[in-house]
Amino acid sequence: MTITSTELQEKGSAAKEAATQLRRLSTEVKNRALRNIAEGLLAKEAAVLAANQEDCDAGKGAGLSDALLDRLLLNHERLAAMAADVLQVAQLPDPIGEVIDMRTLPNGLQVGRRRVPIGVIGAIYESRPNVTVDIASLCLKSGNACILRGGKEAVNSNRALAWLVQEAITAAGAPAHAVQLIEDTDRALVAQMLKMRDVIDLLIPRGGADLIRHVADNATMPVVTGGIGVCHTYIDASADVEMAVNVAYNAKCRRPTICNALDTLLVHQDVSAAFLPAIGRRWADAGVEMRCDDRALRTLNAAEIAGLRAVAAREDDFGKEFLALVAAVRVVDSSAEAIGHIERYGSGHSEAIVTRDYASAQRFLDDVDAAAVYVNASTQFTDGAQFGLGAEVGISTQKMHARGPMGLRELTSYKWIILGDGQTRP
Amino acid sequence: MTITSTELQEKGSAAKEAATQLRRLSTEVKNRALRNIAEGLLAKEAAVLAANQEDCDAGKGAGLSDALLDRLLLNHERLAAMAADVLQVAQLPDPIGEVIDMRTLPNGLQVGRRRVPIGVIGAIYESRPNVTVDIASLCLKSGNACILRGGKEAVNSNRALAWLVQEAITAAGAPAHAVQLIEDTDRALVAQMLKMRDVIDLLIPRGGADLIRHVADNATMPVVTGGIGVCHTYIDASADVEMAVNVAYNAKCRRPTICNALDTLLVHQDVSAAFLPAIGRRWADAGVEMRCDDRALRTLNAAEIAGLRAVAAREDDFGKEFLALVAAVRVVDSSAEAIGHIERYGSGHSEAIVTRDYASAQRFLDDVDAAAVYVNASTQFTDGAQFGLGAEVGISTQKMHARGPMGLRELTSYKWIILGDGQTRP
């Protein structure tokens, strides 16, 4: 289906109108809509999977990689997991209406901040169709309308899911235009969307680095960027070697393809002789390729590890997000050098130190400027559900508005409310 | 002094370097720097006033309006007031380092958010030289470096003030480049500043609507816009007429030239016969010109008020920020119509209802989408100090990051800190 620029404007106006209704919608209606979506995902499984099959067939025909095809694929288990996630959002407390810091001033004025929705959220994303349901349900619960623009590979899946969502929310008494999908995947429409500042209050790009950079560079409205994680784990001189191996192994291998996975391992020289062969063995078994600076490579090679895949690093291996079983490795002379390396090469996502030294831990927490800074834990914990937010719309690596995992509360703004009995200002 | 584009880049690099030091600076040093600034303002009065005299003379020569010349003028009282404001900032609690919502997860991880500075704040402003000191002191206390670009009318005053500030912070042991002024007022440098996304984390424009729009349209980094207030006061059918007159009078007349001043008065028809002549008399005495719709004009003219300045409104009087003793006046048939008018014409700054009706008050609070929504009080209270923030860097009318008066806390971001003892994610 092709839509014109005028139709996109109309979708925008409809979203704005829906947003004014959504901001007054009761928690009860919002939760009913969410439960309807969860039921719909189970009840309409056949139709959704048939639409997804079309996308997967087309993707195979177009020669998509196995990784992309896997992202695209829906099946019974994945739909059930999506439904469970939506029910979880229904169970989270409604952030809207909460009043923060209400106080009574000496003149009797009561002043506080009341949490309100942002308005209309735009989302531009790539192949994973579950993003359609994720963002729709988080926006709905937080009282925001959304305009979704998924990737062309998932167009049939997204259409089926959006249709199901719209039916579910209408049946619950929520405005039909609360969730709208742009089915046309013409690139010109993205360009237009980036200019719709009068309509879209916040734009969330989800996908690869190119997409995110394009949106950040060209959008005329606020954008929450993130999802690019060049993550370091620094093994301090005083680290417990067994703990360090477990943490580094988990940070790389639990899921190597997500943004909070370890990319570069920094190792203090004093612990390198003990630590590097130990992690080298674990990573060799897992098939991790290690791209090493000179000192790390010498230490690893000297350890004669079976199956070791250690090569010399190129300069651009530092600062690279691998999203694969690959890690850059560097030996440093001090924790200051490690922190300097992170400052230079990190993307401000998730950074960890493994140490037994109190001062080293405090200094790392103080000096590393990232969305999530860890002491003695795997960076793979950076996630809305793990941090207790219940769910997340993305992970911000910027400092304005929200940083790190963004849950329902991060999809809100506030307004000051002032209750008086005739006060005038002297 | 003319600076080149390279020099501006160097100022940017110096600011970034200063920011990394500022984020670790102790509260003690920051407060000492602030006290030094306050002392400097008093001790260097002669030099600052001499520089200001040059600006005022040049401004008179260039034919600046009396209002602009008044904004430009510094004198003993104004310097003393600036010094007092700086001391007040020194006394406010340091927002940096505060940890929000720290909790221990079932797996033993302690997860919380620690408040951190944003980094480098850019400010672009117009004729009032006190902004130089205001923004410098708020940024300093919140651990941010700043790059200031004042208006060309105030170039000598700003240079003297910035020099004094830099001397004060250096003497306290804070980094010299924490506060930097762009003395050159060449417009091309503003264009370059708007592109320095790698250096400037947040840009704050302060001044007229044209400046703010230009910055918002062209900046490549986040911008906090605000300061444009098209503010309404709605007199509900059930309003206490005496209270309504006092509130509306104060909202317009206390200081007509500031952004939270009343621009449009909306009056329910059921109270218009009692209220309009009463406010008409008060405003006539104060010299307020009333630009009225048909019904309001008829009622006012029928009241035969001495000195009344009531004329027919043009359509564009609604939605206009007057910044003068002028108000648009419209009679409405219902509070829904008033809310609809505000939705259409308001700028999302400060809006008030005067009412005795509980449901009307609640509905106004729910449905009006603005930074500050009042019941039975003057909109002139919208101000950081009045709201208990101590001081403000500006008033945001956007929804992302901060809304309404922005104090120290609104100049911060946060990072997640995660303290473990070897946790890995299953």
XYZ file of N, CA and C in Angstrom, chain A residues 235 237 239-242 245 267-281 299:
69
model
N 39.511 -5.323 34.052
C 39.934 -6.196 35.141
C 41.074 -5.494 35.878
N 43.903 -4.531 38.849
C 45.037 -5.282 39.412
C 44.592 -6.195 40.557
N 41.711 -7.607 41.062
C 40.511 -8.417 40.810
C 40.674 -9.848 41.309
N 39.590 -10.423 41.774
C 39.503 -11.850 42.021
C 39.422 -12.511 40.642
N 40.415 -13.344 40.318
C 40.519 -13.842 38.944
C 39.322 -14.696 38.564
N 38.859 -15.524 39.474
C 37.721 -16.378 39.135
C 36.476 -15.532 38.839
N 36.859 -13.799 35.471
C 36.616 -14.695 34.333
C 35.116 -14.907 34.147
N 42.770 -5.105 30.691
C 43.338 -5.927 31.760
C 44.553 -5.221 32.354
N 44.528 -5.040 33.667
C 45.694 -4.439 34.330
C 46.871 -5.392 34.198
N 48.058 -4.845 33.913
C 49.224 -5.705 33.662
C 49.545 -6.629 34.848
N 49.258 -6.145 36.064
C 49.624 -6.950 37.237
C 48.810 -8.234 37.352
N 47.644 -8.253 36.727
C 46.791 -9.437 36.825
C 46.747 -10.187 35.496
N 47.423 -9.650 34.496
C 47.261 -10.217 33.153
C 47.810 -11.638 33.040
N 48.909 -11.917 33.722
C 49.499 -13.262 33.617
C 48.573 -14.317 34.214
N 47.823 -13.941 35.242
C 46.895 -14.891 35.847
C 45.563 -14.917 35.112
N 45.106 -13.745 34.713
C 43.744 -13.653 34.174
C 43.643 -14.033 32.704
N 44.573 -13.533 31.882
C 44.395 -13.701 30.435
C 44.348 -15.172 30.008
N 45.263 -16.037 30.496
C 45.145 -17.449 30.100
C 43.820 -18.063 30.572
N 43.323 -17.623 31.741
C 42.079 -18.201 32.259
C 40.886 -17.818 31.391
N 40.774 -16.541 31.044
C 39.652 -16.154 30.171
C 39.889 -16.695 28.763
N 41.179 -16.752 28.352
C 41.499 -17.299 27.036
C 40.961 -18.716 26.875
N 41.115 -19.547 27.922
C 40.618 -20.922 27.855
C 39.099 -20.956 27.743
N 51.139 -12.825 26.059
C 50.733 -13.596 27.242
C 49.848 -14.771 26.843
